[in-house]
Short mmCIF file of N, CA and C in Angstrom, two decimals:
data_model
loop_
_atom_site.label_atom_id
_atom_site.label_comp_id
_atom_site.label_asym_id
_atom_site.label_seq_id
_atom_site.Cartn_x
_atom_site.Cartn_y
_atom_site.Cartn_z
N UNK A 1 6.89 9.38 -0.74
CA UNK A 1 5.90 8.65 -1.51
C UNK A 1 6.35 7.31 -1.90
N UNK A 2 7.52 6.84 -1.41
CA UNK A 2 8.07 5.51 -1.75
C UNK A 2 7.42 4.50 -0.82
N UNK A 3 7.32 3.24 -1.24
CA UNK A 3 6.77 2.09 -0.47
C UNK A 3 7.96 1.42 0.12
N UNK A 4 7.88 1.06 1.44
CA UNK A 4 8.98 0.47 2.12
C UNK A 4 8.48 -0.68 3.03
N UNK A 5 9.44 -1.64 3.31
CA UNK A 5 9.18 -2.71 4.29
C UNK A 5 10.48 -3.19 4.80
N UNK A 6 10.48 -3.67 6.02
CA UNK A 6 11.60 -4.24 6.73
C UNK A 6 11.42 -5.76 6.76
N UNK A 7 12.35 -6.51 6.09
CA UNK A 7 12.23 -7.98 6.08
C UNK A 7 13.63 -8.54 6.44
N UNK A 8 13.65 -9.34 7.46
CA UNK A 8 14.89 -10.00 7.87
C UNK A 8 16.06 -9.00 7.98
N UNK A 9 15.87 -7.82 8.57
CA UNK A 9 16.91 -6.90 8.81
C UNK A 9 17.24 -6.06 7.61
N UNK A 10 16.56 -6.27 6.49
CA UNK A 10 16.86 -5.52 5.21
C UNK A 10 15.70 -4.55 4.89
N UNK A 11 16.03 -3.40 4.38
CA UNK A 11 15.06 -2.42 4.03
C UNK A 11 14.75 -2.40 2.57
N UNK A 12 13.49 -2.77 2.23
CA UNK A 12 13.11 -2.78 0.83
C UNK A 12 12.32 -1.51 0.50
N UNK A 13 12.64 -0.97 -0.71
CA UNK A 13 12.03 0.27 -1.20
C UNK A 13 11.62 0.08 -2.61
N UNK A 14 10.44 0.53 -2.97
CA UNK A 14 9.91 0.41 -4.37
C UNK A 14 9.04 1.61 -4.73
N UNK A 15 9.14 1.97 -6.01
CA UNK A 15 8.29 3.06 -6.51
C UNK A 15 8.68 4.42 -5.94
N UNK A 16 7.70 5.28 -5.79
CA UNK A 16 7.87 6.62 -5.36
C UNK A 16 8.00 7.57 -6.49
N UNK A 17 8.41 8.81 -6.25
CA UNK A 17 8.54 9.87 -7.23
C UNK A 17 9.91 10.41 -7.27
N UNK A 18 10.46 10.50 -8.49
CA UNK A 18 11.78 11.17 -8.73
C UNK A 18 11.44 12.35 -9.61
N UNK A 19 11.76 13.52 -9.14
CA UNK A 19 11.41 14.73 -9.88
C UNK A 19 9.94 14.91 -9.83
N UNK A 20 9.29 14.72 -10.95
CA UNK A 20 7.84 14.73 -11.03
C UNK A 20 7.24 13.49 -11.70
N UNK A 21 8.04 12.40 -11.65
CA UNK A 21 7.57 11.20 -12.34
C UNK A 21 7.62 9.96 -11.37
N UNK A 22 6.60 9.19 -11.38
CA UNK A 22 6.59 7.93 -10.60
C UNK A 22 7.55 6.96 -11.29
N UNK A 23 8.31 6.30 -10.43
CA UNK A 23 9.31 5.30 -10.96
C UNK A 23 8.91 3.93 -10.55
N UNK A 24 9.46 2.90 -11.17
CA UNK A 24 9.20 1.49 -10.87
C UNK A 24 10.43 0.83 -10.31
N UNK A 25 11.42 1.57 -9.86
CA UNK A 25 12.59 1.00 -9.29
C UNK A 25 12.30 0.26 -7.98
N UNK A 26 13.09 -0.73 -7.71
CA UNK A 26 13.02 -1.47 -6.44
C UNK A 26 14.38 -1.80 -6.06
N UNK A 27 14.71 -1.63 -4.77
CA UNK A 27 16.06 -1.88 -4.23
C UNK A 27 15.98 -2.33 -2.80
N UNK A 28 17.07 -2.89 -2.31
CA UNK A 28 17.13 -3.27 -0.87
C UNK A 28 18.35 -2.67 -0.25
N UNK A 29 18.24 -2.19 0.97
CA UNK A 29 19.35 -1.65 1.72
C UNK A 29 19.76 -2.56 2.82
N UNK A 30 21.02 -2.83 2.92
CA UNK A 30 21.59 -3.65 4.01
C UNK A 30 22.31 -2.74 4.99
N UNK A 31 21.72 -2.45 6.17
CA UNK A 31 22.31 -1.46 7.07
C UNK A 31 23.64 -2.02 7.68
N UNK A 32 23.84 -3.28 7.69
CA UNK A 32 25.12 -3.82 8.23
C UNK A 32 26.26 -3.54 7.27
N UNK A 33 26.02 -3.78 5.97
CA UNK A 33 27.01 -3.53 4.94
C UNK A 33 26.98 -2.09 4.41
N UNK A 34 25.97 -1.30 4.81
CA UNK A 34 25.78 0.04 4.33
C UNK A 34 25.80 0.08 2.78
N UNK A 35 24.98 -0.78 2.15
CA UNK A 35 24.97 -0.89 0.74
C UNK A 35 23.53 -1.13 0.17
N UNK A 36 23.34 -0.66 -1.04
CA UNK A 36 22.06 -0.82 -1.77
C UNK A 36 22.26 -1.82 -2.86
N UNK A 37 21.28 -2.64 -3.14
CA UNK A 37 21.29 -3.56 -4.29
C UNK A 37 19.97 -3.34 -5.06
N UNK A 38 20.11 -3.18 -6.42
CA UNK A 38 18.91 -3.10 -7.19
C UNK A 38 18.27 -4.46 -7.37
N UNK A 39 16.91 -4.42 -7.42
CA UNK A 39 16.11 -5.62 -7.58
C UNK A 39 15.26 -5.54 -8.81
N UNK A 40 14.44 -6.56 -9.03
CA UNK A 40 13.54 -6.62 -10.17
C UNK A 40 12.57 -5.40 -9.99
N UNK A 41 12.36 -4.61 -11.05
CA UNK A 41 11.44 -3.45 -10.94
C UNK A 41 10.02 -3.88 -10.78
N UNK A 42 9.17 -3.00 -10.25
CA UNK A 42 7.78 -3.20 -10.18
C UNK A 42 7.26 -3.59 -11.58
N UNK A 43 6.32 -4.56 -11.68
CA UNK A 43 5.93 -5.12 -13.00
C UNK A 43 5.58 -4.11 -14.08
N UNK A 44 6.04 -4.36 -15.27
CA UNK A 44 5.66 -3.56 -16.45
C UNK A 44 5.86 -2.08 -16.28
N UNK A 45 6.80 -1.63 -15.50
CA UNK A 45 7.04 -0.27 -15.28
C UNK A 45 5.89 0.48 -14.55
N UNK A 46 5.13 -0.39 -13.82
CA UNK A 46 3.95 0.14 -13.18
C UNK A 46 4.19 0.47 -11.74
N UNK A 47 5.12 1.43 -11.50
CA UNK A 47 5.45 1.89 -10.17
C UNK A 47 4.30 2.63 -9.55
N UNK A 48 4.31 2.73 -8.22
CA UNK A 48 3.30 3.43 -7.51
C UNK A 48 3.91 4.45 -6.56
N UNK A 49 3.12 5.46 -6.27
CA UNK A 49 3.52 6.44 -5.21
C UNK A 49 2.32 6.54 -4.30
N UNK A 50 2.57 6.96 -3.09
CA UNK A 50 1.53 7.16 -2.07
C UNK A 50 0.60 5.94 -1.84
N UNK A 51 1.20 4.75 -1.87
CA UNK A 51 0.52 3.55 -1.71
C UNK A 51 0.58 3.05 -0.27
N UNK A 52 -0.22 2.07 0.10
CA UNK A 52 -0.06 1.38 1.39
C UNK A 52 0.86 0.23 1.22
N UNK A 53 1.91 0.19 1.95
CA UNK A 53 2.94 -0.90 1.85
C UNK A 53 3.08 -1.57 3.21
N UNK A 54 3.44 -2.88 3.15
CA UNK A 54 3.64 -3.58 4.34
C UNK A 54 4.23 -4.93 4.06
N UNK A 55 4.53 -5.74 5.12
CA UNK A 55 5.04 -7.05 4.94
C UNK A 55 4.45 -8.00 5.98
N UNK A 56 4.42 -9.26 5.59
CA UNK A 56 3.96 -10.33 6.47
C UNK A 56 5.21 -10.97 7.10
N UNK A 57 6.38 -10.37 6.93
CA UNK A 57 7.64 -10.89 7.38
C UNK A 57 8.41 -11.68 6.34
N UNK A 58 7.71 -12.08 5.27
CA UNK A 58 8.36 -12.79 4.18
C UNK A 58 8.29 -12.08 2.86
N UNK A 59 7.19 -11.45 2.50
CA UNK A 59 7.01 -10.83 1.22
C UNK A 59 6.69 -9.31 1.45
N UNK A 60 6.84 -8.51 0.41
CA UNK A 60 6.68 -7.03 0.38
C UNK A 60 5.41 -6.77 -0.39
N UNK A 61 4.37 -6.21 0.23
CA UNK A 61 3.10 -5.91 -0.38
C UNK A 61 2.92 -4.47 -0.60
N UNK A 62 2.31 -4.11 -1.75
CA UNK A 62 1.99 -2.72 -2.10
C UNK A 62 0.45 -2.71 -2.51
N UNK A 63 -0.34 -1.93 -1.82
CA UNK A 63 -1.75 -1.87 -2.07
C UNK A 63 -2.13 -0.47 -2.62
N UNK A 64 -2.77 -0.46 -3.82
CA UNK A 64 -3.20 0.79 -4.41
C UNK A 64 -2.16 1.79 -4.70
N UNK A 65 -2.43 3.02 -4.47
CA UNK A 65 -1.48 4.12 -4.78
C UNK A 65 -1.79 4.78 -6.12
N UNK A 66 -0.97 5.74 -6.40
CA UNK A 66 -1.08 6.46 -7.66
C UNK A 66 0.12 6.11 -8.52
N UNK A 67 0.06 6.45 -9.87
CA UNK A 67 1.26 6.16 -10.74
C UNK A 67 0.99 6.49 -12.13
N UNK A 68 1.72 5.88 -13.02
CA UNK A 68 1.58 6.19 -14.45
C UNK A 68 0.12 6.02 -14.94
N UNK A 69 -0.34 7.08 -15.55
CA UNK A 69 -1.74 7.03 -16.05
C UNK A 69 -2.69 7.69 -15.15
N UNK A 70 -2.30 7.93 -13.86
CA UNK A 70 -3.18 8.59 -12.90
C UNK A 70 -2.35 8.98 -11.71
N UNK A 71 -1.92 10.23 -11.63
CA UNK A 71 -1.21 10.68 -10.52
C UNK A 71 0.25 10.34 -10.49
N UNK A 72 0.91 10.39 -11.69
CA UNK A 72 2.34 10.08 -11.75
C UNK A 72 3.15 11.13 -11.02
N UNK A 73 2.60 12.36 -10.93
CA UNK A 73 3.36 13.38 -10.19
C UNK A 73 2.81 13.43 -8.79
N UNK A 74 3.24 14.33 -7.96
CA UNK A 74 2.77 14.48 -6.62
C UNK A 74 1.46 15.23 -6.54
N UNK A 75 0.40 14.67 -7.12
CA UNK A 75 -0.87 15.35 -7.20
C UNK A 75 -2.01 14.32 -6.91
N UNK A 76 -3.12 14.80 -6.43
CA UNK A 76 -4.26 13.93 -6.18
C UNK A 76 -4.79 13.41 -7.46
N UNK A 77 -5.05 12.15 -7.61
CA UNK A 77 -5.61 11.49 -8.78
C UNK A 77 -6.46 10.37 -8.32
N UNK A 78 -7.01 9.60 -9.33
CA UNK A 78 -7.95 8.53 -9.07
C UNK A 78 -7.37 7.37 -8.32
N UNK A 79 -6.06 7.15 -8.43
CA UNK A 79 -5.47 6.01 -7.71
C UNK A 79 -5.79 4.69 -8.45
N UNK A 80 -5.19 3.63 -7.88
CA UNK A 80 -5.37 2.31 -8.41
C UNK A 80 -5.87 1.36 -7.34
N UNK A 81 -6.36 0.19 -7.77
CA UNK A 81 -6.81 -0.83 -6.84
C UNK A 81 -5.95 -2.05 -6.87
N UNK A 82 -4.75 -1.90 -7.45
CA UNK A 82 -3.90 -3.06 -7.61
C UNK A 82 -3.23 -3.51 -6.33
N UNK A 83 -2.93 -4.79 -6.29
CA UNK A 83 -2.17 -5.44 -5.23
C UNK A 83 -0.90 -5.94 -5.92
N UNK A 84 0.27 -5.53 -5.43
CA UNK A 84 1.55 -5.96 -5.97
C UNK A 84 2.34 -6.62 -4.86
N UNK A 85 2.91 -7.81 -5.10
CA UNK A 85 3.63 -8.54 -4.10
C UNK A 85 5.04 -8.93 -4.61
N UNK A 86 6.05 -8.55 -3.84
CA UNK A 86 7.42 -8.90 -4.18
C UNK A 86 7.90 -10.01 -3.26
N UNK A 87 8.57 -10.98 -3.87
CA UNK A 87 9.13 -12.14 -3.12
C UNK A 87 10.59 -12.05 -3.15
N UNK A 88 11.26 -11.72 -2.02
CA UNK A 88 12.72 -11.56 -1.93
C UNK A 88 13.50 -12.86 -2.26
N UNK A 89 12.87 -13.98 -2.04
CA UNK A 89 13.58 -15.23 -2.27
C UNK A 89 13.81 -15.53 -3.82
N UNK A 90 12.84 -15.06 -4.61
CA UNK A 90 12.90 -15.30 -6.04
C UNK A 90 13.10 -14.04 -6.88
N UNK A 91 13.20 -12.87 -6.18
CA UNK A 91 13.33 -11.54 -6.90
C UNK A 91 12.30 -11.39 -7.96
N UNK A 92 11.04 -11.70 -7.62
CA UNK A 92 9.94 -11.60 -8.59
C UNK A 92 8.75 -10.91 -7.96
N UNK A 93 7.94 -10.39 -8.86
CA UNK A 93 6.71 -9.75 -8.49
C UNK A 93 5.47 -10.52 -9.00
N UNK A 94 4.35 -10.41 -8.31
CA UNK A 94 3.08 -10.77 -8.90
C UNK A 94 2.17 -9.60 -8.64
N UNK A 95 1.16 -9.44 -9.55
CA UNK A 95 0.23 -8.31 -9.40
C UNK A 95 -1.16 -8.67 -9.85
N UNK A 96 -2.10 -8.04 -9.22
CA UNK A 96 -3.51 -8.29 -9.56
C UNK A 96 -3.79 -7.62 -10.95
N UNK A 97 -2.96 -6.78 -11.44
CA UNK A 97 -3.13 -6.10 -12.74
C UNK A 97 -2.90 -7.00 -13.92
N UNK A 98 -2.08 -8.05 -13.70
CA UNK A 98 -1.75 -9.02 -14.79
C UNK A 98 -2.81 -10.07 -14.96
N UNK A 99 -3.53 -10.07 -16.02
CA UNK A 99 -4.64 -11.02 -16.20
C UNK A 99 -4.24 -12.40 -16.67
N UNK A 100 -2.96 -12.61 -17.01
CA UNK A 100 -2.55 -13.91 -17.56
C UNK A 100 -1.44 -14.61 -16.79
N UNK A 101 -0.64 -13.84 -16.06
CA UNK A 101 0.52 -14.39 -15.33
C UNK A 101 0.16 -14.88 -13.96
N UNK A 102 1.11 -15.59 -13.30
CA UNK A 102 0.85 -15.94 -11.92
C UNK A 102 0.55 -14.70 -11.09
N UNK A 103 -0.45 -14.80 -10.19
CA UNK A 103 -0.78 -13.69 -9.42
C UNK A 103 -2.06 -12.97 -9.90
N UNK A 104 -2.50 -13.39 -11.12
CA UNK A 104 -3.67 -12.69 -11.74
C UNK A 104 -4.93 -13.00 -10.90
N UNK A 105 -4.87 -13.95 -10.05
CA UNK A 105 -6.05 -14.25 -9.21
C UNK A 105 -6.04 -13.42 -7.82
N UNK A 106 -5.04 -12.54 -7.71
CA UNK A 106 -5.01 -11.68 -6.55
C UNK A 106 -6.28 -10.78 -6.50
N UNK A 107 -6.88 -10.74 -5.39
CA UNK A 107 -8.08 -9.88 -5.23
C UNK A 107 -7.61 -8.36 -5.13
N UNK A 108 -8.08 -7.49 -6.01
CA UNK A 108 -7.64 -6.03 -5.90
C UNK A 108 -8.20 -5.40 -4.66
N UNK A 109 -7.64 -4.25 -4.31
CA UNK A 109 -8.10 -3.42 -3.25
C UNK A 109 -9.53 -3.01 -3.59
N UNK A 110 -10.48 -3.12 -2.70
CA UNK A 110 -11.85 -2.85 -2.99
C UNK A 110 -12.17 -1.50 -3.58
N UNK A 111 -11.43 -0.46 -3.23
CA UNK A 111 -11.65 0.87 -3.69
C UNK A 111 -10.34 1.52 -4.14
N UNK A 112 -10.31 2.07 -5.35
CA UNK A 112 -9.07 2.71 -5.89
C UNK A 112 -8.74 3.88 -5.05
N UNK A 113 -7.43 3.99 -4.63
CA UNK A 113 -7.08 5.20 -3.91
C UNK A 113 -5.60 5.24 -3.59
N UNK A 114 -5.05 6.38 -3.27
CA UNK A 114 -3.74 6.57 -2.81
C UNK A 114 -3.73 7.34 -1.49
N UNK A 115 -2.58 7.75 -1.02
CA UNK A 115 -2.44 8.53 0.26
C UNK A 115 -2.76 7.70 1.48
N UNK A 116 -2.53 6.42 1.39
CA UNK A 116 -2.90 5.51 2.49
C UNK A 116 -1.75 5.16 3.44
N UNK A 117 -0.55 5.61 3.10
CA UNK A 117 0.60 5.40 4.04
C UNK A 117 1.08 3.97 4.16
N UNK A 118 0.95 3.40 5.31
CA UNK A 118 1.46 2.06 5.59
C UNK A 118 0.24 1.12 5.79
N UNK A 119 0.46 -0.19 5.36
CA UNK A 119 -0.47 -1.21 5.62
C UNK A 119 -0.02 -1.96 6.92
N UNK A 120 -0.88 -2.03 7.84
CA UNK A 120 -0.48 -2.69 9.10
C UNK A 120 -0.76 -4.17 9.06
N UNK A 121 0.25 -4.96 9.38
CA UNK A 121 0.15 -6.44 9.43
C UNK A 121 -0.17 -6.82 10.90
N UNK A 122 -1.37 -7.47 11.06
CA UNK A 122 -1.78 -7.79 12.45
C UNK A 122 -2.63 -9.05 12.38
N UNK A 123 -2.16 -10.03 13.12
CA UNK A 123 -2.89 -11.32 13.28
C UNK A 123 -3.28 -11.96 11.96
N UNK A 124 -2.27 -11.94 11.00
CA UNK A 124 -2.44 -12.59 9.72
C UNK A 124 -3.21 -11.83 8.67
N UNK A 125 -3.43 -10.53 8.91
CA UNK A 125 -4.18 -9.68 7.88
C UNK A 125 -3.50 -8.31 7.79
N UNK A 126 -3.73 -7.66 6.61
CA UNK A 126 -3.26 -6.35 6.36
C UNK A 126 -4.42 -5.38 6.48
N UNK A 127 -4.18 -4.25 7.21
CA UNK A 127 -5.20 -3.20 7.36
C UNK A 127 -4.76 -1.97 6.54
N UNK A 128 -5.65 -1.50 5.71
CA UNK A 128 -5.37 -0.35 4.82
C UNK A 128 -6.42 0.73 5.21
N UNK A 129 -5.88 1.88 5.66
CA UNK A 129 -6.72 2.94 6.21
C UNK A 129 -6.87 4.14 5.24
N UNK A 130 -8.07 4.68 5.25
CA UNK A 130 -8.30 5.99 4.61
C UNK A 130 -7.80 6.07 3.15
N UNK A 131 -7.21 7.22 2.84
CA UNK A 131 -6.71 7.53 1.55
C UNK A 131 -7.58 8.55 0.79
N UNK A 132 -7.23 8.82 -0.39
CA UNK A 132 -7.95 9.88 -1.21
C UNK A 132 -7.99 9.47 -2.67
N UNK A 133 -8.81 10.16 -3.41
CA UNK A 133 -8.99 9.97 -4.83
C UNK A 133 -9.52 11.21 -5.45
N UNK A 134 -9.39 11.35 -6.75
CA UNK A 134 -9.90 12.55 -7.45
C UNK A 134 -11.42 12.44 -7.66
N UNK A 135 -11.84 11.31 -8.15
CA UNK A 135 -13.27 11.06 -8.37
C UNK A 135 -13.80 10.25 -7.20
N UNK A 136 -14.95 9.60 -7.43
CA UNK A 136 -15.61 8.94 -6.28
C UNK A 136 -15.90 7.47 -6.54
N UNK A 137 -14.96 6.60 -6.89
CA UNK A 137 -15.26 5.22 -7.01
C UNK A 137 -15.41 4.57 -5.64
N UNK A 138 -16.50 4.10 -5.27
CA UNK A 138 -16.66 3.45 -3.96
C UNK A 138 -17.26 4.34 -2.87
N UNK A 139 -17.34 5.62 -3.07
CA UNK A 139 -17.91 6.53 -2.11
C UNK A 139 -16.97 6.86 -0.95
N UNK A 140 -16.86 8.10 -0.62
CA UNK A 140 -16.11 8.55 0.49
C UNK A 140 -16.99 9.29 1.45
N UNK A 141 -16.38 9.63 2.55
CA UNK A 141 -17.14 10.35 3.61
C UNK A 141 -17.73 11.69 3.13
N UNK A 142 -16.98 12.38 2.36
CA UNK A 142 -17.36 13.73 1.95
C UNK A 142 -16.99 13.89 0.41
N UNK A 143 -17.94 14.02 -0.47
CA UNK A 143 -17.65 14.19 -1.90
C UNK A 143 -16.95 15.45 -2.24
N UNK A 144 -16.94 16.42 -1.41
CA UNK A 144 -16.19 17.66 -1.66
C UNK A 144 -14.74 17.47 -1.29
N UNK A 145 -14.48 16.85 -0.13
CA UNK A 145 -13.08 16.66 0.34
C UNK A 145 -12.38 15.55 -0.31
N UNK A 146 -13.12 14.49 -0.82
CA UNK A 146 -12.57 13.38 -1.56
C UNK A 146 -11.59 12.49 -0.76
N UNK A 147 -11.87 12.35 0.53
CA UNK A 147 -11.05 11.55 1.46
C UNK A 147 -11.88 10.46 2.09
N UNK A 148 -11.28 9.26 2.24
CA UNK A 148 -12.01 8.11 2.77
C UNK A 148 -11.87 7.92 4.26
N UNK A 149 -12.89 7.37 4.87
CA UNK A 149 -12.84 6.97 6.27
C UNK A 149 -12.83 5.49 6.45
N UNK A 150 -12.81 4.78 5.32
CA UNK A 150 -12.89 3.30 5.36
C UNK A 150 -11.61 2.60 5.76
N UNK A 151 -11.78 1.36 6.23
CA UNK A 151 -10.68 0.54 6.61
C UNK A 151 -10.90 -0.84 5.93
N UNK A 152 -10.06 -1.14 4.99
CA UNK A 152 -10.20 -2.41 4.29
C UNK A 152 -9.12 -3.38 4.79
N UNK A 153 -9.50 -4.66 5.01
CA UNK A 153 -8.60 -5.65 5.61
C UNK A 153 -8.43 -6.84 4.64
N UNK A 154 -7.18 -7.18 4.36
CA UNK A 154 -6.83 -8.16 3.37
C UNK A 154 -6.25 -9.40 4.11
N UNK A 155 -6.86 -10.55 3.76
CA UNK A 155 -6.26 -11.87 4.27
C UNK A 155 -5.53 -12.52 3.15
N UNK A 156 -4.19 -12.56 3.15
CA UNK A 156 -3.42 -13.21 2.04
C UNK A 156 -3.67 -14.70 1.89
N UNK A 157 -4.04 -15.38 2.94
CA UNK A 157 -4.29 -16.82 2.90
C UNK A 157 -5.56 -17.14 2.07
N UNK A 158 -6.61 -16.40 2.37
CA UNK A 158 -7.89 -16.60 1.67
C UNK A 158 -8.01 -15.70 0.44
N UNK A 159 -7.08 -14.80 0.26
CA UNK A 159 -7.16 -13.80 -0.80
C UNK A 159 -8.47 -13.05 -0.88
N UNK A 160 -8.88 -12.55 0.32
CA UNK A 160 -10.19 -11.91 0.43
C UNK A 160 -10.05 -10.59 1.16
N UNK A 161 -10.91 -9.70 0.89
CA UNK A 161 -10.98 -8.36 1.60
C UNK A 161 -12.33 -8.37 2.46
N UNK A 162 -12.29 -7.65 3.56
CA UNK A 162 -13.45 -7.34 4.30
C UNK A 162 -13.31 -5.87 4.78
N UNK A 163 -14.51 -5.29 4.97
CA UNK A 163 -14.60 -3.94 5.42
C UNK A 163 -14.69 -3.91 6.96
N UNK A 164 -13.79 -3.18 7.57
CA UNK A 164 -13.75 -3.02 9.02
C UNK A 164 -14.50 -1.75 9.42
N UNK A 165 -14.64 -1.54 10.74
CA UNK A 165 -15.32 -0.30 11.19
C UNK A 165 -14.61 0.90 10.61
N UNK A 166 -15.39 1.95 10.24
CA UNK A 166 -14.83 3.15 9.68
C UNK A 166 -14.03 3.94 10.71
N UNK A 167 -13.05 4.75 10.27
CA UNK A 167 -12.34 5.62 11.11
C UNK A 167 -13.34 6.79 11.53
N UNK A 168 -13.17 7.36 12.73
CA UNK A 168 -14.04 8.45 13.15
C UNK A 168 -13.97 9.63 12.26
N UNK A 169 -12.84 9.85 11.62
CA UNK A 169 -12.57 11.01 10.69
C UNK A 169 -11.85 10.56 9.49
N UNK A 170 -12.35 10.90 8.34
CA UNK A 170 -11.65 10.57 7.10
C UNK A 170 -10.26 11.26 7.03
N UNK A 171 -9.24 10.45 6.54
CA UNK A 171 -7.85 10.98 6.51
C UNK A 171 -7.11 10.42 5.31
N UNK A 172 -6.12 11.16 4.84
CA UNK A 172 -5.21 10.69 3.78
C UNK A 172 -3.79 11.25 4.18
N UNK A 173 -2.77 10.79 3.52
CA UNK A 173 -1.42 11.20 3.80
C UNK A 173 -1.02 10.79 5.21
N UNK A 174 -1.41 9.61 5.58
CA UNK A 174 -1.25 9.10 6.95
C UNK A 174 -0.13 8.09 7.03
N UNK A 175 0.27 7.76 8.27
CA UNK A 175 1.18 6.65 8.50
C UNK A 175 0.78 5.86 9.71
N UNK A 176 -0.16 4.91 9.53
CA UNK A 176 -0.71 4.09 10.65
C UNK A 176 0.42 3.26 11.27
N UNK A 177 0.29 3.10 12.64
CA UNK A 177 1.26 2.25 13.35
C UNK A 177 0.52 1.34 14.30
N UNK A 178 1.19 0.21 14.56
CA UNK A 178 0.68 -0.73 15.55
C UNK A 178 1.50 -0.68 16.78
N UNK A 179 0.82 -0.53 17.95
CA UNK A 179 1.47 -0.45 19.20
C UNK A 179 0.63 -1.15 20.26
N UNK A 180 1.21 -2.17 20.86
CA UNK A 180 0.58 -3.00 21.90
C UNK A 180 -0.86 -3.41 21.45
N UNK A 181 -0.94 -4.02 20.30
CA UNK A 181 -2.19 -4.56 19.79
C UNK A 181 -3.25 -3.50 19.45
N UNK A 182 -2.86 -2.23 19.33
CA UNK A 182 -3.76 -1.21 18.97
C UNK A 182 -3.20 -0.48 17.81
N UNK A 183 -4.09 -0.02 16.89
CA UNK A 183 -3.71 0.68 15.64
C UNK A 183 -3.93 2.18 15.84
N UNK A 184 -2.92 2.94 15.53
CA UNK A 184 -3.04 4.40 15.68
C UNK A 184 -2.89 5.08 14.34
N UNK A 185 -3.75 6.03 14.05
CA UNK A 185 -3.66 6.84 12.82
C UNK A 185 -3.69 8.30 13.33
N UNK A 186 -2.51 8.85 13.46
CA UNK A 186 -2.44 10.19 13.96
C UNK A 186 -2.26 11.20 12.80
N UNK A 187 -2.94 12.30 12.91
CA UNK A 187 -2.74 13.37 11.92
C UNK A 187 -3.35 13.00 10.55
N UNK A 188 -2.69 13.53 9.51
CA UNK A 188 -3.23 13.27 8.16
C UNK A 188 -4.07 14.45 7.67
N UNK A 189 -4.34 14.46 6.36
CA UNK A 189 -5.16 15.54 5.78
C UNK A 189 -6.61 15.12 5.70
N UNK A 190 -7.49 16.07 5.84
CA UNK A 190 -8.90 15.71 5.69
C UNK A 190 -9.55 16.27 4.39
N UNK A 191 -8.70 16.90 3.59
CA UNK A 191 -9.11 17.36 2.23
C UNK A 191 -8.06 16.87 1.21
N UNK A 192 -8.56 16.41 0.04
CA UNK A 192 -7.67 15.94 -0.99
C UNK A 192 -7.03 17.11 -1.71
#
């Protein structure tokens, strides 16, 4: 349930669950030196689990997920719509949750949710697939199963979201991958 990204040969990891609690730890692993270094924690102790994470090659992005106040354990919950961005050059975070600090103008994820796996970076945009939530903010394919078929696309240059064509089947607990200019979403759960 941890968020990860590979930037310049280093593996960044943030949030996740330790025991039954979501944590806001952030660290980087250097495979050449076989060593971990602690980094600035996710803002205000607001770690996430089961979020969509990705990178544009320079910064580490975390979209939505569950955490303190909703789904801190490994359980289905309402999830969040926050966008959190880590800059390795300055060891700092910005977040759409902070209404007064830099980054407060970040457009949040259009629908609160977790269980989205990875955010795919493709042609200058992030693709966030499916996911799940306890209640129904934004509507999902089946109100009984509580799983989304939606695909939301974020452009970091314009700080805007657009809705892409829906997946043929709603899924959560997924790990989307990009292969030869095609995005694959294999497996996943169809009930929350």
